[in-house]
Structures are given as structure tokens and as C-alpha cells.
């Protein structure tokens, strides 16, 4: 019997050399790992790969002090990253009422601190109004919608562009014809209607073509199997927002939209004891219009659902204006004349102490918001028509101390400031290269009001922890959302041309304690994520804060310039204007 000799002295010398090389390589890699982990050399690279809070804290501090000159790029596969709508993480959550498709933000320590790169072949976006009809394919090379919906007129691939004929599933002949049809029943072009909500909007052609009627539409849809419908809408220059009607109220105030529209949005309005219809009722202004086009309206095999939908509308005293084919149009009553009691759905009124405008991570209620819970005359027919309502004092501004006076002063203040931005700071407002604008701390929407003659639309963001003034913004015919800036915003990368913020440091602080809840670096990295290459940032704050902002701006590869405030302004303020550089991997 033959035995194998395992004695070390008998081993092949060649085998020893290979083992030595493997061992040496292993220890070298281990040494490099610890070097990268525990020295400044590796802080920037490994910040994307470790959730060590101390390491992340050290890097943030170094950036704010100007000791870390740049933040690295995220990997190439992160070009469309949406931190709070990450399907890989959200897929593990409950399916009940589509909870898993709502926003769910990762803890700060798990958020990569890197800059989102543009995709290969990215070009500066097609300018408005041409962008309504075509965009660059390489800016979002996602062909799924064009392949599936091209025959319905949504969008088609043509050479280097996606083109948008303006169609939709329920209006394949075009949004213009569809809007003309709706105009037979509701006052589309009279100035009576100004703010609209398009639910499950697709690529937002409905909202895009309503702009010609001076109706400003907030289009929304979740991140779903189409992946990029809201991204396409924003690339086209149409107001849009990523959201899911699931377990929470949508982040809008009560009674703000003059028109709510659903074209094959597939929202089960009567499910869960009509909870979703109740949410639509909360959002719709008294005297406003609800349009549902597609199932279940006179839809084969959905007779019960169609009957239930009509029953819920009757229980809330919505007036059925028309049923035209598969399109139904209702008008909401102006007064609380219809108490939702003793009805087949068991609907009840909310108590008067309930604030129907509370909507940031606020669970849907199964009671109906009462108009009487909010003081003032803000129903259709009682507020001025557009454009007079833009400057007329909102009845809901009076809930703040000296609200009407502050409102008027704020409007005049921003008219002066925007003139200074254009004439003295070389901010490219008023030209077609800037279309999508965000005001991160909007208050009464005075900044947006001052831009009303420019070819822009403004997303007015009211911080969730500040006084709730978003209802005033909607009353004046503008649009916006609630948001907490210690979390990422619900939009795709590269979706805004200009971001404006007053008192950026106040967005980080707890109002009661005055302590920071999050940090400036993460906020500005998020601003960079949603800003288009060559986009503009305008920040107003105290000189000390502006110096910190400038240091972080250089780390996120912006080119900042600091200016003095306009001569008429009081207080200690500086203005930073920065341009995002167009860099590539």
C-alpha cells in the first residue's frame, strides 16, 4: 500500500513559493484595508462602503472645515438613485395598501456620501418649450415606456430623441383633444381653475398641455415597473413629483387643488372603506372638479366598482356633471351641506379640531375633512380668478400673526430681490435655459410669484417643521409640497435647473432646541443630486453660514461666488450663487 508523505521537509519548494506569495498578498490587502479605514487617506473612498458613524462624522466635519477638498463620485450604476424610493430595500416591506411603494428613507449613516454621476452620453437638456415635445434619449435611456405605450401616443424613440406626441392610454389622439372635450363640461380656460392634481400621470402630457390654459398641474406617480415616468415628465419641463397614494396622506394641504384628474390611474378609490376617495375630497377645493377617466367608469366587468364609486360620490354630495364614454366628471359641493352620516359606506365627518392640512408622514384618515375646520372663503367662486389671485391676500394667511400685512410685504420684498438677482448677480432667470425651479424654504411663495412672467415653474417647498403656509401658496395659484430637508427629496437625479434657498441653516435645526438634526454636507449633496449639470444654486443667509456653504460647494464641485445683498434689504445677509460643473465619470 502506498502512503502519502505529508512531512514539511519533503514538500515541493515550488509549492512553498506559491503559498508565500498568497500569504503575502493576503496580509498586504489586510494592511491596506486598515490603512484606508483608519486614516484620512481612505475616508473618502470607503464612506460608501461602511456604515461606521464615526468615520462618516469625521468626513463631514473635514468637508465643512475645508480640509476635504472634494467628494468622490458614486458608482456608474447609481445614475438614477432615489434614496427613499429604493426598490431593493422597499421590497422587503409590507404590501398592505402599497406601503412598500411609499417613501422609506434609510438612516443617515447608511446614506452614501458621494455625488451622483450623469449617465454616459448625457447632454444639457433640451430647452423649454421644445422639451415638451422631445428630449435627449441618452439623458434617460429607458425604452420600456416607448416600447409598451408608443402605440398609445405616450412617447416614441426617434433618432437621438424621445418624442412625445401628447397621447395617453385614455386619450391616444392627444391631450389637446382630450382637454377640449373636458372643456365642454368644466371651465378650463376662464381663469376659474388654476391648480390641478394629475394622479398616476404617466409622462404628464395632460399637465403639460394644460399649461397653455394657465392651469398649473402637479403630476405624480410612484416609481413602478415603468421606472422613469416622473423622470421623463421633469426632463420635459413639466411639474411632477414622485409619490404613492398608499397608507399616508399626500404631502399637500387641504382644499388646495381646483381640479383632480385620474386617467387610468388605477387607484381603487372605494377600497378600504373609501379611504382614497376621502383623501381626494381632502385635497379638492370646495366647488372643485374631479375627473376620472378609465376603469371603473362604465368599464366591462367592473359594474360593482363603478356602482360603488358613484355611491361614494353621492354620499359626499358630489354633483355628477357628466358621464361621457369612460370619463366621469363630478363637482364638489361648496358648503358642508352634506354630512356623511347614515350612508351605506359608514362615512363620518372628522371633528373640527382635526387639522386636514397635516400631511407629512400623516396616516390616511377614514373620516371626511370638514370645510368648517379651516376659516376663510377659499372655495371656487369665492376666491379671485387667475391671475388676480396671485397677489390677492389669501384668506388663509390670517392664521399667522399680522398674516395679511406680512403677505403683502413678502410679495413686494421678493419682487425687489428677484430684480436684483437678474440685474446684479447674473442669475439666468427669464431665459429658456432655466425651466424647473425649486424654492426650498418657500414661506408664502413670494419668490415664485415674482417669477410668474418667466418661462419657469416653481416647486414651492414648505419645511414640515415650520409654520404651515403651503395652503396660502395654493390659494394664490401656485403649487408645492411639504418636506423635511433632513431627508432626501422625492425626485430623480438631475431634475431642477435652479435651486433657491433662504436661511439654509434653519432647515437643519430643531426649532425647539436649536440643535442640528442633520448636517449641511448631506443637505448640499442632496441638492447636487437633484440639480442638473450646469444648474444654478442661490443661497441667502448670514455671512458665517455663507462661508460654510461656499466650502461645501467646492467639495461638491460647484463654482461659488459670494455677493452682497441688495441695498434695500435689512439685516446681515450674503448671497451665494453657484454653478454645478458638468463632470463625467
Coordinates of C-alpha atoms in Angstrom, one line a residue:
X1 CA 0.0 0.0 0.0
X2 CA 1.4 3.4 -1.0
X3 CA 1.5 6.2 1.7
X4 CA 1.4 9.9 1.0
X5 CA 4.3 11.8 2.8
X6 CA 2.9 14.9 4.5
X7 CA 6.2 15.9 6.1
X8 CA 7.0 19.6 5.7
X9 CA 10.6 18.8 4.9
X10 CA 9.5 16.7 1.9
X11 CA 7.2 19.5 0.3
X12 CA 7.9 20.8 -3.2
X13 CA 9.9 24.1 -3.0
X14 CA 7.7 25.5 -5.8
X15 CA 4.6 24.9 -3.7
X16 CA 6.2 26.9 -0.8
X17 CA 6.8 29.8 -3.1
X18 CA 3.2 29.9 -4.2
X19 CA 1.9 29.7 -0.6
X20 CA 4.3 32.5 0.5
X21 CA 3.0 34.7 -2.3
X22 CA -0.6 34.1 -1.4
X23 CA 0.1 34.8 2.3
X24 CA 2.0 38.0 1.5
X25 CA -0.8 39.2 -0.8
X26 CA -3.4 38.5 1.9
X27 CA -1.5 40.4 4.6
X28 CA -0.8 43.3 2.2
X29 CA -4.5 43.6 1.4
X30 CA -5.4 43.4 5.1
X31 CA -2.8 46.2 5.8
X32 CA -4.3 48.4 3.0
X33 CA -7.8 47.8 4.4
X34 CA -6.9 49.0 7.8
X35 CA -4.9 51.9 6.4
X36 CA -7.9 53.0 4.4
X37 CA -10.3 52.5 7.3
X38 CA -8.4 54.4 10.0
X39 CA -6.5 57.1 8.1
X40 CA -7.7 60.2 6.2
X41 CA -6.3 58.6 3.1
X42 CA -9.2 56.2 3.0
X43 CA -12.0 58.2 4.5
X44 CA -13.4 59.4 1.2
X45 CA -13.3 56.1 -0.7
X46 CA -14.8 53.8 2.0
X47 CA -17.5 56.2 3.1
X48 CA -19.8 54.5 0.5
X49 CA -19.0 51.0 1.8
X50 CA -19.2 51.3 5.6
X51 CA -21.8 52.4 8.0
X52 CA -19.3 53.5 10.6
X53 CA -20.9 56.7 12.0
X54 CA -17.6 58.0 13.4
X55 CA -15.9 57.7 10.1
X56 CA -18.8 59.5 8.4
X57 CA -18.8 62.2 11.0
X58 CA -15.1 62.8 10.5
X59 CA -15.5 63.2 6.8
X60 CA -18.5 65.6 7.1
X61 CA -16.5 67.7 9.6
X62 CA -13.5 67.8 7.3
X63 CA -15.6 68.9 4.4
X64 CA -17.2 71.7 6.4
X65 CA -13.8 72.9 7.6
X66 CA -12.4 72.9 4.0
X67 CA -9.9 70.1 4.9
X68 CA -11.5 67.6 2.4
X69 CA -11.4 69.2 -1.0
X70 CA -13.8 67.0 -2.9
X71 CA -16.4 64.3 -2.5
X72 CA -16.0 61.3 -4.8
X73 CA -18.4 60.1 -7.4
X74 CA -20.9 57.4 -6.8
X75 CA -20.7 54.2 -8.9
X76 CA -22.0 54.4 -12.5
X77 CA -25.0 52.2 -11.6
X78 CA -26.3 55.0 -9.3
X79 CA -27.1 57.4 -12.0
X80 CA -30.9 57.2 -11.3
X81 CA -30.6 56.7 -7.5
X82 CA -33.6 57.8 -5.4
X83 CA -32.6 57.2 -1.7
X84 CA -36.2 57.0 -0.3
X85 CA -37.6 55.0 -3.3
X86 CA -35.0 52.3 -3.5
X87 CA -36.9 49.2 -4.6
X88 CA -34.2 46.8 -3.3
X89 CA -34.9 48.0 0.3
X90 CA -38.6 48.7 0.0
X91 CA -39.4 45.3 -1.5
X92 CA -38.9 43.8 2.0
X93 CA -41.8 45.9 3.4
X94 CA -45.5 45.2 3.7
X95 CA -47.6 45.1 0.6
X96 CA -50.8 46.2 2.5
X97 CA -52.2 49.3 0.9
X98 CA -48.9 49.6 -1.2
X99 CA -47.0 50.6 1.9
X100 CA -43.8 49.3 0.3
X101 CA -44.1 51.7 -2.6
X102 CA -44.2 54.8 -0.4
X103 CA -41.1 56.7 0.5
X104 CA -38.9 55.0 3.1
X105 CA -35.6 56.8 3.8
X106 CA -32.5 55.0 5.0
X107 CA -30.8 56.1 8.2
X108 CA -28.4 58.9 7.7
X109 CA -25.4 56.7 8.4
X110 CA -26.5 54.3 5.7
X111 CA -26.8 57.0 3.1
X112 CA -23.8 57.0 0.7
X113 CA -21.9 60.3 0.8
X114 CA -21.0 60.6 -2.9
X115 CA -22.1 62.6 -5.9
X116 CA -24.5 61.0 -8.4
X117 CA -22.8 61.0 -11.9
X118 CA -24.7 61.6 -15.2
X119 CA -25.2 58.7 -17.5
X120 CA -22.9 58.1 -20.4
X121 CA -23.7 60.4 -23.3
X122 CA -25.6 62.9 -21.1
X123 CA -26.3 66.3 -22.8
X124 CA -27.6 69.5 -21.4
X125 CA -31.4 69.2 -21.5
X126 CA -33.5 70.4 -24.4
X127 CA -34.9 73.8 -23.6
X128 CA -38.5 74.7 -23.0
X129 CA -40.9 74.8 -24.8
X130 CA -39.2 72.4 -27.3
X131 CA -38.7 70.0 -24.4
X132 CA -42.5 69.4 -24.2
X133 CA -42.2 67.5 -27.4
X134 CA -38.7 65.9 -27.3
X135 CA -35.8 65.2 -25.0
X136 CA -32.4 63.5 -25.4
X137 CA -32.6 59.7 -25.3
X138 CA -29.1 59.4 -23.6
X139 CA -30.2 61.6 -20.7
X140 CA -32.5 58.7 -19.6
X141 CA -32.0 55.7 -21.9
X142 CA -35.0 53.8 -20.6
X143 CA -37.0 52.4 -23.5
X144 CA -39.7 50.5 -21.6
X145 CA -42.4 53.1 -21.8
X146 CA -41.8 53.8 -25.5
X147 CA -41.9 50.1 -26.3
X148 CA -45.1 49.4 -24.3
X149 CA -47.0 52.7 -24.8
X150 CA -45.8 54.0 -28.1
X151 CA -49.0 52.9 -29.9
X152 CA -51.0 55.0 -27.4
X153 CA -49.1 58.1 -28.2
X154 CA -47.2 58.4 -24.9
X155 CA -43.7 58.6 -26.4
X156 CA -41.5 57.2 -29.2
X157 CA -37.8 56.8 -29.9
X158 CA -36.8 58.8 -32.9
X159 CA -33.1 59.1 -33.7
X160 CA -31.2 60.6 -30.7
X161 CA -34.5 61.8 -29.1
X162 CA -37.6 60.5 -27.4
X163 CA -40.5 62.4 -28.9
X164 CA -43.9 63.0 -27.1
X165 CA -47.0 63.2 -29.4
X166 CA -49.0 64.1 -26.3
X167 CA -51.1 61.0 -26.1
X168 CA -52.2 58.8 -23.2
X169 CA -53.9 55.5 -22.6
X170 CA -57.3 57.2 -22.4
X171 CA -56.5 59.9 -25.0
X172 CA -54.4 58.2 -27.7
X173 CA -55.3 61.0 -30.1
X174 CA -53.7 63.6 -27.9
X175 CA -54.1 65.6 -24.7
X176 CA -55.2 68.7 -26.6
X177 CA -58.3 67.0 -28.0
X178 CA -59.0 65.4 -24.6
X179 CA -58.7 68.7 -22.8
X180 CA -61.1 70.3 -25.3
X181 CA -63.6 67.5 -24.6
X182 CA -63.3 68.2 -20.8
X183 CA -63.8 71.9 -21.6
X184 CA -67.4 71.1 -22.7
X185 CA -68.2 70.4 -19.0
X186 CA -65.8 72.3 -16.8
X187 CA -64.4 75.9 -17.1
X188 CA -61.0 75.0 -18.4
X189 CA -59.9 78.4 -19.9
X190 CA -61.8 81.0 -17.9
X191 CA -59.4 81.6 -15.0
X192 CA -61.7 79.9 -12.6
X193 CA -59.4 76.8 -12.4
X194 CA -55.7 77.3 -11.7
X195 CA -54.2 74.4 -9.7
X196 CA -54.7 70.8 -10.7
X197 CA -53.5 67.4 -9.5
X198 CA -52.9 64.6 -12.0
X199 CA -52.8 61.2 -10.3
X200 CA -50.9 58.4 -11.9
X201 CA -49.8 60.8 -14.6
X202 CA -47.6 58.7 -16.9
X203 CA -45.3 61.1 -18.7
X204 CA -47.5 64.0 -17.7
X205 CA -48.7 65.1 -21.1
X206 CA -52.1 66.1 -19.6
X207 CA -50.4 68.5 -17.2
X208 CA -48.0 69.7 -19.9
X209 CA -50.8 70.7 -22.3
X210 CA -52.9 72.2 -19.6
X211 CA -50.2 74.9 -19.2
X212 CA -51.5 76.5 -22.3
X213 CA -54.8 77.1 -20.4
X214 CA -52.9 78.7 -17.5
X215 CA -53.7 75.7 -15.3
X216 CA -50.7 74.6 -13.3
X217 CA -50.7 70.8 -12.7
X218 CA -48.9 68.8 -10.1
X219 CA -48.4 65.4 -11.8
X220 CA -47.4 62.5 -9.6
X221 CA -46.8 58.8 -9.9
X222 CA -44.9 56.2 -8.0
X223 CA -41.6 54.6 -9.0
X224 CA -43.0 51.5 -10.6
X225 CA -42.4 49.0 -13.4
X226 CA -42.1 51.9 -15.9
X227 CA -39.3 53.1 -13.6
X228 CA -38.9 56.6 -15.1
X229 CA -42.3 58.2 -15.9
X230 CA -41.8 61.1 -13.5
X231 CA -38.2 61.5 -14.6
X232 CA -39.4 61.9 -18.2
X233 CA -42.0 64.4 -17.1
X234 CA -39.4 66.6 -15.3
X235 CA -37.0 66.3 -18.2
X236 CA -39.8 67.6 -20.4
X237 CA -40.1 70.7 -18.1
X238 CA -43.5 69.6 -16.7
X239 CA -44.2 69.9 -12.9
X240 CA -44.0 66.4 -11.4
X241 CA -43.3 64.6 -8.2
X242 CA -42.7 61.0 -7.2
X243 CA -45.4 59.8 -4.8
X244 CA -47.6 56.8 -3.9
X245 CA -51.1 57.0 -2.6
X246 CA -50.8 54.2 -0.1
X247 CA -51.1 54.5 3.7
X248 CA -50.4 58.2 4.2
X249 CA -51.8 61.5 3.1
X250 CA -50.2 63.0 0.1
X251 CA -47.9 65.9 1.1
X252 CA -50.2 68.7 0.1
X253 CA -52.5 71.0 2.2
X254 CA -56.3 70.6 2.4
X255 CA -58.6 72.1 -0.2
X256 CA -55.7 73.3 -2.4
X257 CA -56.4 71.8 -5.9
X258 CA -59.1 73.2 -8.1
X259 CA -59.1 70.1 -10.3
X260 CA -58.2 66.5 -9.5
X261 CA -57.7 64.2 -12.5
X262 CA -57.2 60.5 -12.9
X263 CA -56.8 59.0 -16.3
X264 CA -56.5 55.2 -15.9
X265 CA -54.6 55.8 -12.7
X266 CA -55.9 52.5 -11.3
X267 CA -56.4 53.9 -7.8
X268 CA -59.1 51.9 -6.0
X269 CA -61.0 54.9 -4.8
X270 CA -63.7 52.9 -2.9
X271 CA -61.3 50.3 -1.3
X272 CA -60.5 50.4 2.4
X273 CA -63.9 52.0 3.2
X274 CA -63.4 54.7 0.5
X275 CA -60.2 55.9 2.2
X276 CA -58.7 57.0 -1.1
X277 CA -61.8 58.9 -2.2
X278 CA -61.8 60.6 1.2
X279 CA -58.2 61.7 0.5
X280 CA -59.2 63.1 -2.9
X281 CA -62.0 65.0 -1.1
X282 CA -59.5 66.4 1.4
X283 CA -57.3 67.8 -1.4
X284 CA -60.0 69.2 -3.6
X285 CA -61.1 72.7 -3.1
X286 CA -64.8 73.3 -2.4
X287 CA -66.5 73.8 -5.7
X288 CA -63.7 72.0 -7.5
X289 CA -63.9 69.3 -10.1
X290 CA -63.0 65.6 -10.1
X291 CA -62.4 63.8 -13.4
X292 CA -61.9 60.0 -13.5
X293 CA -61.2 58.6 -17.0
X294 CA -60.9 54.8 -17.5
X295 CA -61.8 52.0 -15.2
X296 CA -64.1 51.6 -13.5
X297 CA -66.2 54.2 -15.3
X298 CA -68.7 52.2 -17.4
X299 CA -66.0 49.5 -17.8
X300 CA -66.8 46.0 -18.7
X301 CA -66.8 43.5 -15.8
X302 CA -66.4 46.4 -13.3
X303 CA -70.0 47.2 -12.8
X304 CA -69.9 46.8 -9.0
X305 CA -66.8 49.0 -8.7
X306 CA -68.5 51.7 -10.9
X307 CA -71.6 51.5 -8.8
X308 CA -69.6 51.8 -5.6
X309 CA -67.7 54.8 -7.0
X310 CA -71.0 56.6 -7.8
X311 CA -72.3 55.7 -4.4
X312 CA -69.4 57.2 -2.5
X313 CA -69.6 60.4 -4.6
X314 CA -73.3 60.7 -3.8
X315 CA -72.6 60.1 -0.1
X316 CA -70.4 63.2 -0.2
X317 CA -72.9 65.1 -2.2
X318 CA -70.6 65.4 -5.3
X319 CA -72.7 66.5 -8.2
X320 CA -72.3 64.2 -11.3
X321 CA -71.8 66.7 -14.1
X322 CA -71.3 64.2 -17.0
X323 CA -70.5 60.6 -17.9
X324 CA -69.1 60.8 -21.4
X325 CA -68.0 57.3 -22.5
X326 CA -65.4 56.2 -19.9
X327 CA -65.0 59.7 -18.5
X328 CA -66.9 60.8 -15.4
X329 CA -66.9 64.4 -14.1
X330 CA -68.1 65.5 -10.6
X331 CA -68.3 68.8 -8.8
X332 CA -67.6 69.0 -5.1
X333 CA -70.1 71.0 -3.0
X334 CA -69.0 74.4 -1.9
X335 CA -70.5 74.2 1.6
X336 CA -70.7 71.5 4.3
X337 CA -74.3 70.9 3.4
X338 CA -73.9 67.1 3.1
X339 CA -72.9 65.4 6.4
X340 CA -71.6 61.9 5.6
X341 CA -73.7 60.2 8.1
X342 CA -76.2 57.3 7.8
X343 CA -74.8 56.3 4.4
X344 CA -74.1 52.8 3.0
X345 CA -70.4 53.3 3.4
X346 CA -70.5 54.4 7.1
X347 CA -68.6 57.6 6.3
X348 CA -68.3 60.1 9.1
X349 CA -67.1 63.7 9.5
X350 CA -63.8 64.4 11.2
X351 CA -64.0 66.5 14.3
X352 CA -63.5 70.3 13.9
X353 CA -60.2 70.1 15.8
X354 CA -58.7 67.8 13.2
X355 CA -56.2 69.7 11.0
X356 CA -56.9 68.5 7.5
X357 CA -53.7 70.2 6.2
X358 CA -51.4 68.0 8.4
X359 CA -49.9 65.8 5.7
X360 CA -46.2 65.0 6.4
X361 CA -46.0 61.2 7.3
X362 CA -49.6 61.5 8.4
X363 CA -51.7 58.3 8.1
X364 CA -54.8 58.4 6.0
X365 CA -57.9 59.0 8.0
X366 CA -61.3 57.3 7.4
X367 CA -63.2 60.4 8.3
X368 CA -64.2 63.3 5.9
X369 CA -62.4 66.6 6.4
X370 CA -64.9 69.4 7.1
X371 CA -64.6 72.7 5.3
X372 CA -65.6 74.5 8.5
X373 CA -62.4 73.2 10.2
X374 CA -60.5 75.9 8.2
X375 CA -61.7 79.5 8.4
X376 CA -61.9 81.8 5.3
X377 CA -63.5 82.0 1.9
X378 CA -61.4 79.8 -0.4
X379 CA -64.0 77.9 -2.4
X380 CA -64.2 78.1 -6.2
X381 CA -66.2 81.2 -7.0
X382 CA -65.2 82.9 -3.7
X383 CA -61.5 83.4 -4.5
X384 CA -60.4 85.7 -7.3
X385 CA -59.9 84.2 -10.7
X386 CA -56.4 83.8 -12.2
X387 CA -54.2 85.9 -12.4
X388 CA -55.8 88.2 -9.8
X389 CA -55.5 85.5 -7.1
X390 CA -51.7 85.6 -7.4
X391 CA -51.4 88.9 -5.5
X392 CA -54.8 89.0 -3.7
X393 CA -54.3 88.3 0.1
X394 CA -55.1 84.7 0.8
X395 CA -57.9 84.3 3.5
X396 CA -55.7 81.5 5.0
X397 CA -52.8 83.8 5.6
X398 CA -54.6 85.3 8.6
X399 CA -53.9 82.3 10.7
X400 CA -50.4 83.8 11.3
X401 CA -49.9 87.0 13.4
X402 CA -50.3 90.0 11.2
X403 CA -50.6 87.5 8.3
X404 CA -52.2 89.7 5.7
X405 CA -49.6 92.5 6.2
X406 CA -46.7 90.0 6.2
X407 CA -48.1 88.5 3.0
X408 CA -48.2 91.8 1.2
X409 CA -44.8 92.8 2.4
X410 CA -43.4 89.5 1.4
X411 CA -44.7 89.9 -2.1
X412 CA -43.1 93.3 -2.5
X413 CA -39.8 92.1 -1.0
X414 CA -39.4 89.3 -3.4
X415 CA -40.2 91.5 -6.4
X416 CA -37.2 93.6 -5.4
X417 CA -34.9 90.6 -4.7
X418 CA -35.6 88.8 -7.9
X419 CA -34.9 92.0 -9.9
X420 CA -31.5 92.2 -8.0
X421 CA -30.8 88.5 -8.9
X422 CA -31.4 89.2 -12.6
X423 CA -29.7 92.6 -12.9
X424 CA -26.8 92.4 -10.5
X425 CA -26.0 88.8 -9.8
X426 CA -26.2 87.4 -13.4
X427 CA -28.7 84.7 -12.4
X428 CA -30.1 83.5 -15.7
X429 CA -33.7 83.8 -14.8
X430 CA -36.1 84.9 -17.5
X431 CA -34.4 82.9 -20.3
X432 CA -35.2 79.4 -21.6
X433 CA -32.1 77.7 -20.1
X434 CA -33.9 77.7 -16.7
X435 CA -37.2 75.9 -16.6
X436 CA -37.6 73.7 -13.4
X437 CA -37.1 75.8 -10.3
X438 CA -37.2 74.8 -6.6
X439 CA -37.6 77.1 -3.6
X440 CA -36.5 75.1 -0.6
X441 CA -38.0 77.4 2.1
X442 CA -40.9 79.0 0.3
X443 CA -42.9 80.6 3.1
X444 CA -45.7 82.4 1.2
X445 CA -44.3 81.7 -2.3
X446 CA -43.2 85.3 -2.9
X447 CA -40.1 84.1 -4.8
X448 CA -42.3 82.1 -7.2
X449 CA -44.8 84.9 -7.6
X450 CA -42.0 87.2 -8.7
X451 CA -41.1 84.8 -11.5
X452 CA -44.6 84.5 -12.8
X453 CA -43.7 86.2 -16.2
X454 CA -40.7 84.0 -16.7
X455 CA -40.8 80.6 -18.7
X456 CA -40.4 78.7 -15.4
X457 CA -42.5 76.7 -12.9
X458 CA -41.5 76.6 -9.2
X459 CA -41.8 73.7 -6.8
X460 CA -42.5 75.6 -3.5
X461 CA -41.3 73.5 -0.6
X462 CA -42.6 74.3 2.9
X463 CA -40.4 72.6 5.6
X464 CA -42.6 70.2 7.6
X465 CA -41.4 71.6 10.9
X466 CA -42.0 75.2 10.1
X467 CA -45.4 77.1 10.1
X468 CA -47.7 75.5 7.6
X469 CA -48.1 78.2 4.9
X470 CA -48.5 75.8 1.9
X471 CA -52.2 76.4 1.8
X472 CA -51.6 80.1 1.2
X473 CA -49.3 79.1 -1.7
X474 CA -52.1 77.1 -3.3
X475 CA -54.6 79.8 -2.7
X476 CA -52.5 82.2 -4.8
X477 CA -52.4 79.7 -7.7
X478 CA -49.0 78.2 -7.1
X479 CA -48.0 74.6 -6.2
X480 CA -45.7 72.9 -3.8
X481 CA -45.2 70.2 -1.2
X482 CA -44.3 69.7 2.4
X483 CA -40.9 68.2 3.0
X484 CA -38.3 67.7 5.8
X485 CA -34.8 68.6 4.5
X486 CA -33.1 66.1 6.8
X487 CA -34.4 63.5 4.3
X488 CA -33.8 63.2 0.5
X489 CA -36.4 64.7 -1.7
X490 CA -38.9 62.6 -3.8
X491 CA -37.5 63.2 -7.2
X492 CA -35.0 61.7 -9.6
X493 CA -31.4 63.0 -10.1
X494 CA -30.8 65.9 -12.4
X495 CA -34.4 67.3 -12.4
X496 CA -34.0 71.0 -11.4
X497 CA -32.3 73.9 -13.3
X498 CA -32.2 76.3 -10.3
X499 CA -32.5 75.7 -6.6
X500 CA -33.2 78.7 -4.3
X501 CA -33.0 78.7 -0.5
X502 CA -33.3 81.4 2.2
X503 CA -31.9 80.6 5.6
X504 CA -30.4 77.2 4.7
X505 CA -29.1 76.6 8.2
X506 CA -32.7 76.8 9.6
X507 CA -33.6 73.7 7.6
X508 CA -31.1 71.7 9.7
X509 CA -32.2 72.8 13.2
X510 CA -34.7 71.6 15.6
X511 CA -37.0 74.6 16.2
X512 CA -37.3 74.0 19.9
X513 CA -33.8 73.1 21.0
X514 CA -31.9 75.0 18.3
X515 CA -29.6 71.9 17.8
X516 CA -28.9 70.5 14.4
X517 CA -30.9 67.4 13.4
X518 CA -28.7 66.8 10.3
X519 CA -25.8 68.5 8.6
X520 CA -25.0 70.9 5.8
X521 CA -22.9 68.5 3.8
X522 CA -25.6 65.9 3.4
X523 CA -28.1 68.6 2.5
X524 CA -25.9 70.0 -0.2
X525 CA -25.0 66.6 -1.6
X526 CA -28.8 66.0 -1.9
X527 CA -29.1 69.4 -3.6
X528 CA -26.4 68.3 -6.0
X529 CA -28.3 65.1 -6.7
X530 CA -31.4 66.8 -7.9
X531 CA -29.6 69.7 -9.7
X532 CA -28.9 69.4 -13.4
X533 CA -25.3 69.8 -14.7
X534 CA -24.6 73.5 -15.3
X535 CA -27.6 74.2 -13.0
X536 CA -27.6 77.2 -10.5
X537 CA -27.9 77.4 -6.8
X538 CA -28.8 80.6 -4.9
X539 CA -28.4 80.7 -1.1
X540 CA -29.2 83.6 1.2
X541 CA -28.0 83.5 4.8
X542 CA -25.7 85.2 7.3
X543 CA -22.1 85.8 6.3
X544 CA -20.8 83.0 8.5
X545 CA -23.2 80.4 7.1
X546 CA -22.5 81.5 3.5
X547 CA -18.7 80.9 4.1
X548 CA -19.5 77.4 5.2
X549 CA -21.8 76.9 2.3
X550 CA -19.0 78.0 -0.1
X551 CA -16.6 75.5 1.4
X552 CA -19.0 72.6 0.9
X553 CA -19.9 73.9 -2.6
X554 CA -16.4 73.5 -3.7
X555 CA -16.3 69.9 -2.3
X556 CA -19.4 69.0 -4.4
X557 CA -17.8 70.5 -7.5
X558 CA -19.8 73.7 -7.7
X559 CA -18.2 77.1 -8.7
X560 CA -19.4 79.6 -6.0
X561 CA -19.4 83.4 -5.9
X562 CA -20.4 85.4 -2.9
X563 CA -22.3 88.7 -3.3
X564 CA -23.6 91.4 -1.0
X565 CA -27.4 91.6 -0.6
X566 CA -29.4 94.2 -2.5
X567 CA -29.1 97.8 -1.0
X568 CA -32.7 97.9 0.1
X569 CA -32.6 94.8 2.3
X570 CA -32.1 95.0 6.0
X571 CA -30.2 92.6 8.2
X572 CA -26.9 90.8 7.9
X573 CA -27.1 88.7 4.7
X574 CA -24.8 87.5 2.0
X575 CA -25.9 85.8 -1.3
X576 CA -24.1 82.8 -2.7
X577 CA -24.6 82.0 -6.4
X578 CA -23.1 78.7 -7.5
X579 CA -22.9 76.7 -10.8
X580 CA -22.8 73.0 -10.8
X581 CA -20.0 71.8 -13.1
X582 CA -20.6 69.3 -15.9
X583 CA -18.3 66.5 -14.9
X584 CA -18.3 62.9 -16.1
X585 CA -17.0 59.6 -14.8

